[in-house]
Tab-separated table of C-alpha atoms and ligand atoms in Angstrom:
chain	number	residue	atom	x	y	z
A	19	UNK	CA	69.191	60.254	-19.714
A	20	UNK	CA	71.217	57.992	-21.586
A	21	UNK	CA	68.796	55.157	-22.781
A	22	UNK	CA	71.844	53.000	-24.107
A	23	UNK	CA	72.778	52.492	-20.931
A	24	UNK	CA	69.764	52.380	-19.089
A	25	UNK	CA	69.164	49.066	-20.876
A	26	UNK	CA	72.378	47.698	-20.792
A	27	UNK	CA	70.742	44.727	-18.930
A	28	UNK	CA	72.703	43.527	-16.182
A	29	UNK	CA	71.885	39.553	-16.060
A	30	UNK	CA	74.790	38.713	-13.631
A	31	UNK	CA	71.745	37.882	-11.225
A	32	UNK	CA	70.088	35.767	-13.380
A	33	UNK	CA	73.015	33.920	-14.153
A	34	UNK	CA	73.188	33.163	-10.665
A	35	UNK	CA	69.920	31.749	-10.206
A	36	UNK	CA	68.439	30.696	-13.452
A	37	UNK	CA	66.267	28.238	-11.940
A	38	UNK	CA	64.340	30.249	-9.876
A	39	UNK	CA	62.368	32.132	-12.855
A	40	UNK	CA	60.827	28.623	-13.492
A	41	UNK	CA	58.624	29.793	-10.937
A	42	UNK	CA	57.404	32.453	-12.760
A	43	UNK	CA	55.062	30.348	-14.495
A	44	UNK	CA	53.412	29.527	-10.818
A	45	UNK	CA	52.105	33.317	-10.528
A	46	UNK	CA	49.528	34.362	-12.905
A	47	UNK	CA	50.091	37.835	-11.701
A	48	UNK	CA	53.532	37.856	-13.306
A	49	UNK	CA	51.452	37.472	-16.958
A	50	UNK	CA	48.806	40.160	-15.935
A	51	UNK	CA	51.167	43.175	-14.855
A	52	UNK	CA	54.717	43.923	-14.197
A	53	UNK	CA	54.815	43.093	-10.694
A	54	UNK	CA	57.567	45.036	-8.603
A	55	UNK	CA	55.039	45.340	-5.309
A	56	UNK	CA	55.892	42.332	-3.064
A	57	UNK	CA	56.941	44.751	-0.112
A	58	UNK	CA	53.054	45.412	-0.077
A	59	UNK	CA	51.300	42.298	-0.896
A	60	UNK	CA	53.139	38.672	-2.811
A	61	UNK	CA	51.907	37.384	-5.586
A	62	UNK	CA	49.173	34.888	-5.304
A	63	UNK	CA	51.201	31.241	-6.211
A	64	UNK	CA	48.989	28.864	-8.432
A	65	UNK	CA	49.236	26.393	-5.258
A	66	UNK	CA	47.414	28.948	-2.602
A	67	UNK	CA	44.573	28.478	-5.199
A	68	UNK	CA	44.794	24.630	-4.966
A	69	UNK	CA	44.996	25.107	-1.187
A	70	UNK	CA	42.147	27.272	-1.045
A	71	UNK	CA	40.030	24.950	-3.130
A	72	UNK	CA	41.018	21.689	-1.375
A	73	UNK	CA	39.459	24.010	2.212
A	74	UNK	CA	36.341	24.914	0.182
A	75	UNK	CA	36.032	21.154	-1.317
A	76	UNK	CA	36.650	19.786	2.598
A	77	UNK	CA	33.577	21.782	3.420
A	78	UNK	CA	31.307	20.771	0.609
A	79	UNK	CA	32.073	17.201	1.688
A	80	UNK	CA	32.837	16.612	5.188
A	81	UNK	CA	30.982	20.352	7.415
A	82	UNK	CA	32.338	20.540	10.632
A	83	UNK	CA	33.770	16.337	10.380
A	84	UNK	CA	36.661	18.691	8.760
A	85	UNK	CA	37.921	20.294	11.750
A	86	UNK	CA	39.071	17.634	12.716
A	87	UNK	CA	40.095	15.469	9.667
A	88	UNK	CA	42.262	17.768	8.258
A	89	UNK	CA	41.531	21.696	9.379
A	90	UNK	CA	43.018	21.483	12.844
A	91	UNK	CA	46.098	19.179	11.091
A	92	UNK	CA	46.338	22.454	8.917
A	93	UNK	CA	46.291	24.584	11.751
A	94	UNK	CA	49.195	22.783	13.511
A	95	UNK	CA	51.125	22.562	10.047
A	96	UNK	CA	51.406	26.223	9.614
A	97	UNK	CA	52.687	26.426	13.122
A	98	UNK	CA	55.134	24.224	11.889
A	99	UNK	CA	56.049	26.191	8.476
A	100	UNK	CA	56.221	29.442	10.524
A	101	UNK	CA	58.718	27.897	13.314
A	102	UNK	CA	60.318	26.974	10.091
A	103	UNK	CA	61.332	30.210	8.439
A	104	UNK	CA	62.733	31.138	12.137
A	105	UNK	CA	64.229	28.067	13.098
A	106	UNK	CA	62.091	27.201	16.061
A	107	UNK	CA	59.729	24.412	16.498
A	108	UNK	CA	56.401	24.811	15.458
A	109	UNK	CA	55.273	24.402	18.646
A	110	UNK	CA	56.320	27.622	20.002
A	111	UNK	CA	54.302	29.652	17.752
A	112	UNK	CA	50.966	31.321	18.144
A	113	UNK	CA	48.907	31.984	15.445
A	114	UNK	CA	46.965	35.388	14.830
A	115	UNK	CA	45.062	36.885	12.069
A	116	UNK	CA	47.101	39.705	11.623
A	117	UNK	CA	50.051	41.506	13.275
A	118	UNK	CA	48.111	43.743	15.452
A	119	UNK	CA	46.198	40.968	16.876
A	120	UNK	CA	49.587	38.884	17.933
A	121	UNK	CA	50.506	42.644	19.312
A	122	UNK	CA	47.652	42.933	21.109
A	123	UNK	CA	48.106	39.509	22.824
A	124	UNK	CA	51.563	40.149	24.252
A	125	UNK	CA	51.022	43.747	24.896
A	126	UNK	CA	48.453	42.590	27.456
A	127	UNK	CA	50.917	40.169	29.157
A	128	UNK	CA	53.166	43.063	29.106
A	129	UNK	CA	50.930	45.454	31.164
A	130	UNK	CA	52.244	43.332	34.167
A	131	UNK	CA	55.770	44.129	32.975
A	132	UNK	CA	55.102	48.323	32.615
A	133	UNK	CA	53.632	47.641	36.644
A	134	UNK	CA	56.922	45.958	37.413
A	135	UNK	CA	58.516	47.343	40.021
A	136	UNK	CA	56.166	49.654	41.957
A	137	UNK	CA	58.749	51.854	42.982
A	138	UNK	CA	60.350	51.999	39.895
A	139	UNK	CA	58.259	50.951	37.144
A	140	UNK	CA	59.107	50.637	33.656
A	141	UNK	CA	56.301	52.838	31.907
A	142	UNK	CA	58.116	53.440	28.196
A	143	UNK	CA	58.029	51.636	24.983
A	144	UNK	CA	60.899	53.048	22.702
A	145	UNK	CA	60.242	52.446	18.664
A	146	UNK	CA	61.049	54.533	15.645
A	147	UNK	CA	59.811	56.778	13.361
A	148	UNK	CA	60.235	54.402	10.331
A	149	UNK	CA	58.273	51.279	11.923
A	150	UNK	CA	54.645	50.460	11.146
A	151	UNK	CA	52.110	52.305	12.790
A	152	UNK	CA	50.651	49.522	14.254
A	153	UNK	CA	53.588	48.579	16.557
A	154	UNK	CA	53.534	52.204	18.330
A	155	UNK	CA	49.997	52.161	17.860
A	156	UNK	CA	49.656	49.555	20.644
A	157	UNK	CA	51.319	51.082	23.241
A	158	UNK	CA	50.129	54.201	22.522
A	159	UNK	CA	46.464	52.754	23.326
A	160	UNK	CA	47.877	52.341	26.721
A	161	UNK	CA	48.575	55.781	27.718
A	162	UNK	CA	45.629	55.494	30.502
A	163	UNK	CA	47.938	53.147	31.949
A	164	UNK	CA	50.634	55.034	32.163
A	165	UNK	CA	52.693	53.833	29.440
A	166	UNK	CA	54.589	56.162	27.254
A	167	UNK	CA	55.787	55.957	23.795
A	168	UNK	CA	59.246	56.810	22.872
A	169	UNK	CA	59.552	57.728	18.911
A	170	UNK	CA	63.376	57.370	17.906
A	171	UNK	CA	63.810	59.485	14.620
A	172	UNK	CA	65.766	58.463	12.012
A	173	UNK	CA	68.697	60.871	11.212
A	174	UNK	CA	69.059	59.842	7.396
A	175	UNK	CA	65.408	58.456	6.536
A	176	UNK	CA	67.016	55.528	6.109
A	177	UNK	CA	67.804	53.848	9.620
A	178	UNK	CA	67.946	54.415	12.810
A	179	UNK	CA	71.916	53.890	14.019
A	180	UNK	CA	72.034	51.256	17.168
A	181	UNK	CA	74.004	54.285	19.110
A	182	UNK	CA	70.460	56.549	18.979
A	183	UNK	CA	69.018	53.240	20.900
A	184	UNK	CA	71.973	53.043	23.250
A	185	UNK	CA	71.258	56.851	24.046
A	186	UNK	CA	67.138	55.836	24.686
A	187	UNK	CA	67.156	52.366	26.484
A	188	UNK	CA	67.347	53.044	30.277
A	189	UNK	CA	65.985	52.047	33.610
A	190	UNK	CA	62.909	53.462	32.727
A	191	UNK	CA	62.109	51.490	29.508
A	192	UNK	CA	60.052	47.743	29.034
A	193	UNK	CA	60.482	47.026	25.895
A	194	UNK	CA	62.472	48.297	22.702
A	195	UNK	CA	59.711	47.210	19.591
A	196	UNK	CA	60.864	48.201	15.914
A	197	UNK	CA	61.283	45.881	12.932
A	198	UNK	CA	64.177	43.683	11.580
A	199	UNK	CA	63.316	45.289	8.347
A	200	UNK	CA	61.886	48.884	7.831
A	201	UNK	CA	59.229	48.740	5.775
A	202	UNK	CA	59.539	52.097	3.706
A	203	UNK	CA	63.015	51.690	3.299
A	204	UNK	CA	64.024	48.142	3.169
A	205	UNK	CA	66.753	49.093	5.828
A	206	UNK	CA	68.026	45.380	7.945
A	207	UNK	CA	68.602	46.280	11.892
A	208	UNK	CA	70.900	44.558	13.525
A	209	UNK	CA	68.708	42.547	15.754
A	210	UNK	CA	71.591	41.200	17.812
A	211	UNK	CA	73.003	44.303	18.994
A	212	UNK	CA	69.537	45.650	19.551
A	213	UNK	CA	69.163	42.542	21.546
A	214	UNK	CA	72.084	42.743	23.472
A	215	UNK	CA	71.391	46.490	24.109
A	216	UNK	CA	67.613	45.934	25.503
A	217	UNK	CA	69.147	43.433	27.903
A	218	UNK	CA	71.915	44.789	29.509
A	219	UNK	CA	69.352	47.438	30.505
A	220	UNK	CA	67.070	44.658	31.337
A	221	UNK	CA	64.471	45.475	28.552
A	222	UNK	CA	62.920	43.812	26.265
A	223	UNK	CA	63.050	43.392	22.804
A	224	UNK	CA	60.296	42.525	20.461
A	225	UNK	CA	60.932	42.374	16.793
A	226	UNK	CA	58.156	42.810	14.053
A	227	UNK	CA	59.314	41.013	10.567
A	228	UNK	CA	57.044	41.131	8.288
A	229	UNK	CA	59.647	42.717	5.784
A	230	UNK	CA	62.345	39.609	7.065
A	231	UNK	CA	60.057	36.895	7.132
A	232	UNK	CA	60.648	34.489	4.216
A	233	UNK	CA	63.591	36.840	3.015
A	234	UNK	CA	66.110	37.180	5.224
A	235	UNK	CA	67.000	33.597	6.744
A	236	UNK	CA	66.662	33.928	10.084
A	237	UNK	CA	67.721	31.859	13.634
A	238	UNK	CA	65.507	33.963	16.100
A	239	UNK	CA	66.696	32.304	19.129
A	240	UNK	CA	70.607	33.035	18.001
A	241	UNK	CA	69.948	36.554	17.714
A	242	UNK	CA	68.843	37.327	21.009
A	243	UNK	CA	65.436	38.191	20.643
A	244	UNK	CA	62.197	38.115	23.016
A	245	UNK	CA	59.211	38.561	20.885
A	246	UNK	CA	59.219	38.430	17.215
A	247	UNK	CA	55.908	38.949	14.886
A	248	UNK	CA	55.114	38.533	11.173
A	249	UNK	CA	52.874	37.678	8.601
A	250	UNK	CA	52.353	36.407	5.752
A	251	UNK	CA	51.221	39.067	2.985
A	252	UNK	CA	54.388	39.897	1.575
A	253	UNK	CA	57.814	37.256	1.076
A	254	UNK	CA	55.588	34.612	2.520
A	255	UNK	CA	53.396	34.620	-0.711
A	256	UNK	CA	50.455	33.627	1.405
A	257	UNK	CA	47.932	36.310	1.819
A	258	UNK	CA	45.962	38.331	4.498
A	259	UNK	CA	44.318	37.204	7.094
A	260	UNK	CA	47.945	34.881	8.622
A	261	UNK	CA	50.686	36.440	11.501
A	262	UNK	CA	52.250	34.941	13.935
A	263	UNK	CA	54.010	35.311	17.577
A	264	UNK	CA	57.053	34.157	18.474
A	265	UNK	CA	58.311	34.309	22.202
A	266	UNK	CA	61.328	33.099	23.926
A	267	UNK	CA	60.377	30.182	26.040
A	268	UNK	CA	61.106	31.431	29.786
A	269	UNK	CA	59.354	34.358	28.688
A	270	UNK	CA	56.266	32.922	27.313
A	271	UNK	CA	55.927	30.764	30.322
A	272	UNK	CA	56.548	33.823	32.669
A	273	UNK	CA	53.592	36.359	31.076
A	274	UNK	CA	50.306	36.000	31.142
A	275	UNK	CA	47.580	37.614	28.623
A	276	UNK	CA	44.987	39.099	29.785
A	277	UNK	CA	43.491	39.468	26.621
A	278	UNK	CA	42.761	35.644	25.260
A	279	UNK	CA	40.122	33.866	23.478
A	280	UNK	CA	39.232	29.576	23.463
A	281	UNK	CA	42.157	28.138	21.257
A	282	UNK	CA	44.491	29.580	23.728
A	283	UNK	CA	43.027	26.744	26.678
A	284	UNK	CA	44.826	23.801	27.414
A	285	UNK	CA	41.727	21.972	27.373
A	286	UNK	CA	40.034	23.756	24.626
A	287	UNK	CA	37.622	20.972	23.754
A	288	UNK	CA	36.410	20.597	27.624
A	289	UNK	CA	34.280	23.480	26.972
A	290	UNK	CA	34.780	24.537	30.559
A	291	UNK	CA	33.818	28.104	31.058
A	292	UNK	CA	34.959	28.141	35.089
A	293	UNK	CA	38.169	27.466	34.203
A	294	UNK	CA	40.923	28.442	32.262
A	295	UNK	CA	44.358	27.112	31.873
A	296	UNK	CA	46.886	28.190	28.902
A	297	UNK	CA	48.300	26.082	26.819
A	298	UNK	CA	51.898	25.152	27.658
A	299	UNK	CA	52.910	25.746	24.616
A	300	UNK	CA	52.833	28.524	21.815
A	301	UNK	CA	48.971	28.741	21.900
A	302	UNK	CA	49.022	30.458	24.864
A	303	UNK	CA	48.443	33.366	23.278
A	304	UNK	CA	46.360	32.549	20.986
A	305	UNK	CA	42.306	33.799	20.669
A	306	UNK	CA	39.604	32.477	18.770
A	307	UNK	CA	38.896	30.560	16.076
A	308	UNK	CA	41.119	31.143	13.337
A	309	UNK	CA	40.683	31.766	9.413
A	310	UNK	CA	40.898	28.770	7.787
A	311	UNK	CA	40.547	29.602	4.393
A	312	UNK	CA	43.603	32.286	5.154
A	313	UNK	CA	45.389	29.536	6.817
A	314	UNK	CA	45.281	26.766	3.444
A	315	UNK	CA	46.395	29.692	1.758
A	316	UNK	CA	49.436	30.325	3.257
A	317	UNK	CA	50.407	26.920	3.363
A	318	UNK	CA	50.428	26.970	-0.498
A	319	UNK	CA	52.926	30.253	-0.036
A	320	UNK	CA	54.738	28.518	2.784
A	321	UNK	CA	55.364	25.081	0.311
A	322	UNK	CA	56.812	27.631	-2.403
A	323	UNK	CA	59.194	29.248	0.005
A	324	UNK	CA	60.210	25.964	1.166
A	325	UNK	CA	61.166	24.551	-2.301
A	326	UNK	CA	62.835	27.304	-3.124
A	327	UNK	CA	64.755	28.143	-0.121
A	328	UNK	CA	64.996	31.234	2.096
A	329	UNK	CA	68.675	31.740	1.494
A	330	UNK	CA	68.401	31.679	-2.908
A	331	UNK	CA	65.087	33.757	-2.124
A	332	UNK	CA	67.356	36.449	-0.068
A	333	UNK	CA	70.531	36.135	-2.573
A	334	UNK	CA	68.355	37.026	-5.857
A	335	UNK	CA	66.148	39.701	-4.106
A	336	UNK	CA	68.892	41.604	-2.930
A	337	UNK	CA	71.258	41.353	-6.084
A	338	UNK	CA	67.635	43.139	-8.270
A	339	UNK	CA	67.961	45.615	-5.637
A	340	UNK	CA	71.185	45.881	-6.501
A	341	UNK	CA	70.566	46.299	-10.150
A	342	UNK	CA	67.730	48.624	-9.647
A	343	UNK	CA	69.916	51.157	-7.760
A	344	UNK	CA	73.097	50.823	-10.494
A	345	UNK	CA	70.485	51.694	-13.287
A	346	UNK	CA	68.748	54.430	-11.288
A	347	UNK	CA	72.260	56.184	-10.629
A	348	UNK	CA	73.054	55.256	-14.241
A	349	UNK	CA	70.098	57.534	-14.983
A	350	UNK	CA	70.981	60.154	-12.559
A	351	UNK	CA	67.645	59.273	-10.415
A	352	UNK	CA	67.915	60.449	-7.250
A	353	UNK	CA	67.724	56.870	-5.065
A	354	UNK	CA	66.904	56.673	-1.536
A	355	UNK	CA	68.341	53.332	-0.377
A	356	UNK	CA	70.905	51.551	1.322
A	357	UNK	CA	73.740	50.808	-0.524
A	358	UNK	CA	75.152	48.023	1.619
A	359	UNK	CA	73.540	44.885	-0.139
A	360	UNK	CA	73.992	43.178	3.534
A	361	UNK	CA	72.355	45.879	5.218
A	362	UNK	CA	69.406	45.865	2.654
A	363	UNK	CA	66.255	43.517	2.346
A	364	UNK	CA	63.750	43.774	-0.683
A	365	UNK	CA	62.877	47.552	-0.560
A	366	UNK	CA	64.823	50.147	-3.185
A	367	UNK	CA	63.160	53.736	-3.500
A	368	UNK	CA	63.489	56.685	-5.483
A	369	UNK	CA	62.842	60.281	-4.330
A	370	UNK	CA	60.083	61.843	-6.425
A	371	UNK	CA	58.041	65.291	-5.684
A	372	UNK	CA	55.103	64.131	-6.416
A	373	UNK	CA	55.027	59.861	-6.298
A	374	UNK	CA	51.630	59.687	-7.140
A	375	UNK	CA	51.878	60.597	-11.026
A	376	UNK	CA	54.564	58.495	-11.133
A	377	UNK	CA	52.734	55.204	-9.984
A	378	UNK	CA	49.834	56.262	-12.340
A	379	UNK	CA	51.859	56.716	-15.487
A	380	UNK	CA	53.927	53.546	-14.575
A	381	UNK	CA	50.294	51.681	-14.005
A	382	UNK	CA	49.228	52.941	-17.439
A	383	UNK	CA	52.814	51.032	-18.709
A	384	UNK	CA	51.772	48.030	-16.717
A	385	UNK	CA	53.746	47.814	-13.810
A	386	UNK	CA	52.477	47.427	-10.326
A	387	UNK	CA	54.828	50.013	-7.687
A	388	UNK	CA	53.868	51.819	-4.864
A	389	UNK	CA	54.472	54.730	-3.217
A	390	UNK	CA	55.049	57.117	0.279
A	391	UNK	CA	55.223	60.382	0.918
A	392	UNK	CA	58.118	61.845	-1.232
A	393	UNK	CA	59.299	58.361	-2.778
A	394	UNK	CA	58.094	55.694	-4.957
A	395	UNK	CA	59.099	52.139	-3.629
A	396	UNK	CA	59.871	49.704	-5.622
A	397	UNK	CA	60.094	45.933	-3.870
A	398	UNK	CA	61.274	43.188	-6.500
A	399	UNK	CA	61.484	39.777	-5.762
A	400	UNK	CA	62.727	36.468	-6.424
A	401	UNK	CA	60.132	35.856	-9.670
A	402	UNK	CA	61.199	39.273	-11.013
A	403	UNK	CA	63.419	39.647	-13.720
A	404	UNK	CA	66.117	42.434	-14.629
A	405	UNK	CA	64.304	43.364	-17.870
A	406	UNK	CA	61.227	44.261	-15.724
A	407	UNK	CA	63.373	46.204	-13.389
A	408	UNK	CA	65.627	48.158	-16.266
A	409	UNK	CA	62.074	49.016	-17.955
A	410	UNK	CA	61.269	50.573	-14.967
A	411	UNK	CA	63.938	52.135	-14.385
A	412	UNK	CA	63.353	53.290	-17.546
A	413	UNK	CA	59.868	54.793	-16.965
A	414	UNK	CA	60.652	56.381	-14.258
A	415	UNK	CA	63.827	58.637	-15.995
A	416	UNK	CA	61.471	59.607	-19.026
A	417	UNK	CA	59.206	60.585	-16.918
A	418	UNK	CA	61.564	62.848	-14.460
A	419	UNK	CA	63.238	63.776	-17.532
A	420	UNK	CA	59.876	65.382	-18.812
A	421	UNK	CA	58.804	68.880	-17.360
A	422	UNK	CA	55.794	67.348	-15.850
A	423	UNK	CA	56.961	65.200	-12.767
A	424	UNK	CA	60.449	67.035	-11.975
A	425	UNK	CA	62.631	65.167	-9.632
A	426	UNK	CA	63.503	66.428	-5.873
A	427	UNK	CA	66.308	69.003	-5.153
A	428	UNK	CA	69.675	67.581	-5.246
A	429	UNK	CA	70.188	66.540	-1.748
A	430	UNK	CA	72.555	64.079	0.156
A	431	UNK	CA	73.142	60.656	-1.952
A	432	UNK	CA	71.229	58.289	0.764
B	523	PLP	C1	56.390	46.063	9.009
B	523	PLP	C2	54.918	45.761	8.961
B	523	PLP	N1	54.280	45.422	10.096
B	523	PLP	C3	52.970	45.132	10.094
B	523	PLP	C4	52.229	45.172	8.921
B	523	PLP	C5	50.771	44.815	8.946
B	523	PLP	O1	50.224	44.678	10.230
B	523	PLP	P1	48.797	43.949	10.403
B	523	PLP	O2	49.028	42.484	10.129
B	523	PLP	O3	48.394	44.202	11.780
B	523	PLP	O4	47.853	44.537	9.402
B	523	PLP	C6	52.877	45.524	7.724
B	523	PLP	C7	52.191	45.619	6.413
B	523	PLP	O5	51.041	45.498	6.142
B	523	PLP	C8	54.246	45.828	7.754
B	523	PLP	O6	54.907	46.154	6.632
């Protein structure tokens, strides 16, 4: 490896968007390690902590007076953030703790859809080999009922190509559910023409993107989709314990859960157990009471986001991914990621035999990756710089270049 050139630093990006490493300051992370792990979970901004403590100092002072002072006003102001970053009202969203939950929720109103038609029902969920387990995972539960699982594979480990979808969605199929980004490969679908797809077959599409959210600036109505998911753990900067739901009007009004829970009742506070009417709105499919402390949380991610805009967010994140792939060919590393900057969100990998050394000796350096089976994934974001990306970079070729973690067998340049 040619160490001259692996730290010729590239600061085109920065040029572009010197103001955003002001930010920088905001994550105390960002001091601690070198922090190239957002894909996984965002660094903690110094105003989630405020949030957080303003929750805890609420309950010190007011009990439960605060549910109603300010928690609930929270409750509906995240709504409002998340409609944000998908450019919907906030009153078409339904909160959830986590993705699975919000999964859960529609996949019960969709049991009605799978019936259908009793002579010819639609029984299959299609999804691919490169989405998160959980989204199979839900329909897979269902199997009792009949409903069958459809796993695309992906032909390059990258993608999946919109033509293997064509070939899969037919009379026979619900709902198409796979994720605007991939999450091992940072790999951007093109929602639309999935869209488009699922309904000229008359399927549906739901869309989990918790790789997109807060990275990709999105219009969810304008491309097409039914259902769309995410959460905030990764380029929403907010934490666990926050996801949301997203469903196209008609369609929300049309299904019905059948798995629910108290903040999903029009009249909640009525406290009638007889009875039960949904909300008109978004909290229809909503269950029970949420996490609070989760929810001030996010709000201090949400309020970073916002200042800094989705759009300079996406622009910066994509040119380090940029930079992290010229350096790694530079070095001769073999990198597994898409080379179309529009076709790629904030993941970048490199093939490795055996990822986990790797990670540890680049911990012992300081930095903060991740890995999957046969790759180490890097994720850097917006707050990242392209020294911490070149030294990297760096790492990772002395390391391959050394006997003791050997790189993969040539193979084709993905
Ligand atoms: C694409 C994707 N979906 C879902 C999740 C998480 O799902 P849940 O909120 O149910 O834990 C993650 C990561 O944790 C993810 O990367």
């Amino acid at each position: 490896m040619d160490q001259d050139v692996v730290m010729s630093i590239d600061t085109a990006g920065e040029a572009r968007h010197p103001d955003l490493l002001r930010f920088r300051a905001e994550f105390p992370l960002l001091a601690a390690t070198r922090y190239l792990n957002t894909c996984s979970l965002g660094a903690l901004p110094a105003r989630g902590r405020a949030k957080l403590d303003e929750f805890l100092a609420q309950w010190d002072r007011l009990g439960a007076s605060a549910w109603y002072g300010y928690w609930m006003d929270e409750l509906a102001a995240l709504r409002e953030d998340f409609g944000w970053a998908i450019g919907r009202p906030g009153s078409e969203i339904a909160l959830a703790p986590n993705v699975s939950v919000a999964l859960a929720s529609v996949a019960s109103a969709l049991d009605a859809v799978h019936r259908g038609d009793q002579a010819a029902p639609r029984k299959r969920v299609i999804t691919t080999a490169l989405d998160f387990p959980t989204l199979g995972h839900q329909w897979l539960a269902r199997a009792t009922l009949g409903v069958e699982l459809v796993v695309l594979p992906s032909p390059d480990g990258l993608s999946v190509p919109l033509e293997a979808f064509a070939a899969a969605i037919d009379e026979r199929t619900a709902l198409v559910a796979t994720g605007h980004v991939y999450f091992t490969t940072g790999a951007v679908q093109d929602v639309s023409g999935l869209a488009e797809l699922c309904h000229e077959r008359g399927a549906l599409l739901l869309i989990d993107a918790y790789q997109a959210t807060g990275l990709i600036p999105t219009e969810v109505a304008a491309l097409g989709v039914d259902i769309y998911v995410s959460g905030t753990l990764k380029w929403l900067f907010g934490g666990p314990g926050n996801a949301f739901l997203w469903l196209r009007p008609e369609l929300r009004e049309a299904l019905t859960p059948t798995t629910t829970g108290w903040f999903s009742s029009a009249r909640q506070f009525e406290f009638d157990v007889s009875e039960l009417d949904f909300a008109d709105d978004g909290r229809k499919f909503e269950m029970g009471t949420p996490a609070v402390p989760s929810a001030f949380l996010a709000r201090g991610g949400m309020s970073l986001v916002r200042e800094v805009g989705i759009d300079a967010i996406h622009q910066r994140t994509v040119d380090l991914g940029a930079h992290l792939i010229r350096l790694a060919d530079e070095a001769g590393l073999p990198v597994r990621a898409v080379r179309d900057d529009a076709r790629r969100a904030g993941i970048v990998a490199i093939e490795a035999a055996d990822p986990t050394s790797i990670v540890t000796a680049l911990a012992a350096e300081g930095f903060v990756v991740d890995k999957r089976p046969g790759i180490v994934r890097f994720s850097p974001a917006f707050y990242n710089t392209e020294q911490e990306v070149a030294d990297a970079v760096s790492v990772v070729a002395r390391l391959m270049e050394s006997d003791q973690v050997p790189p993969r067998a040539e193979g084709p340049d993905r």
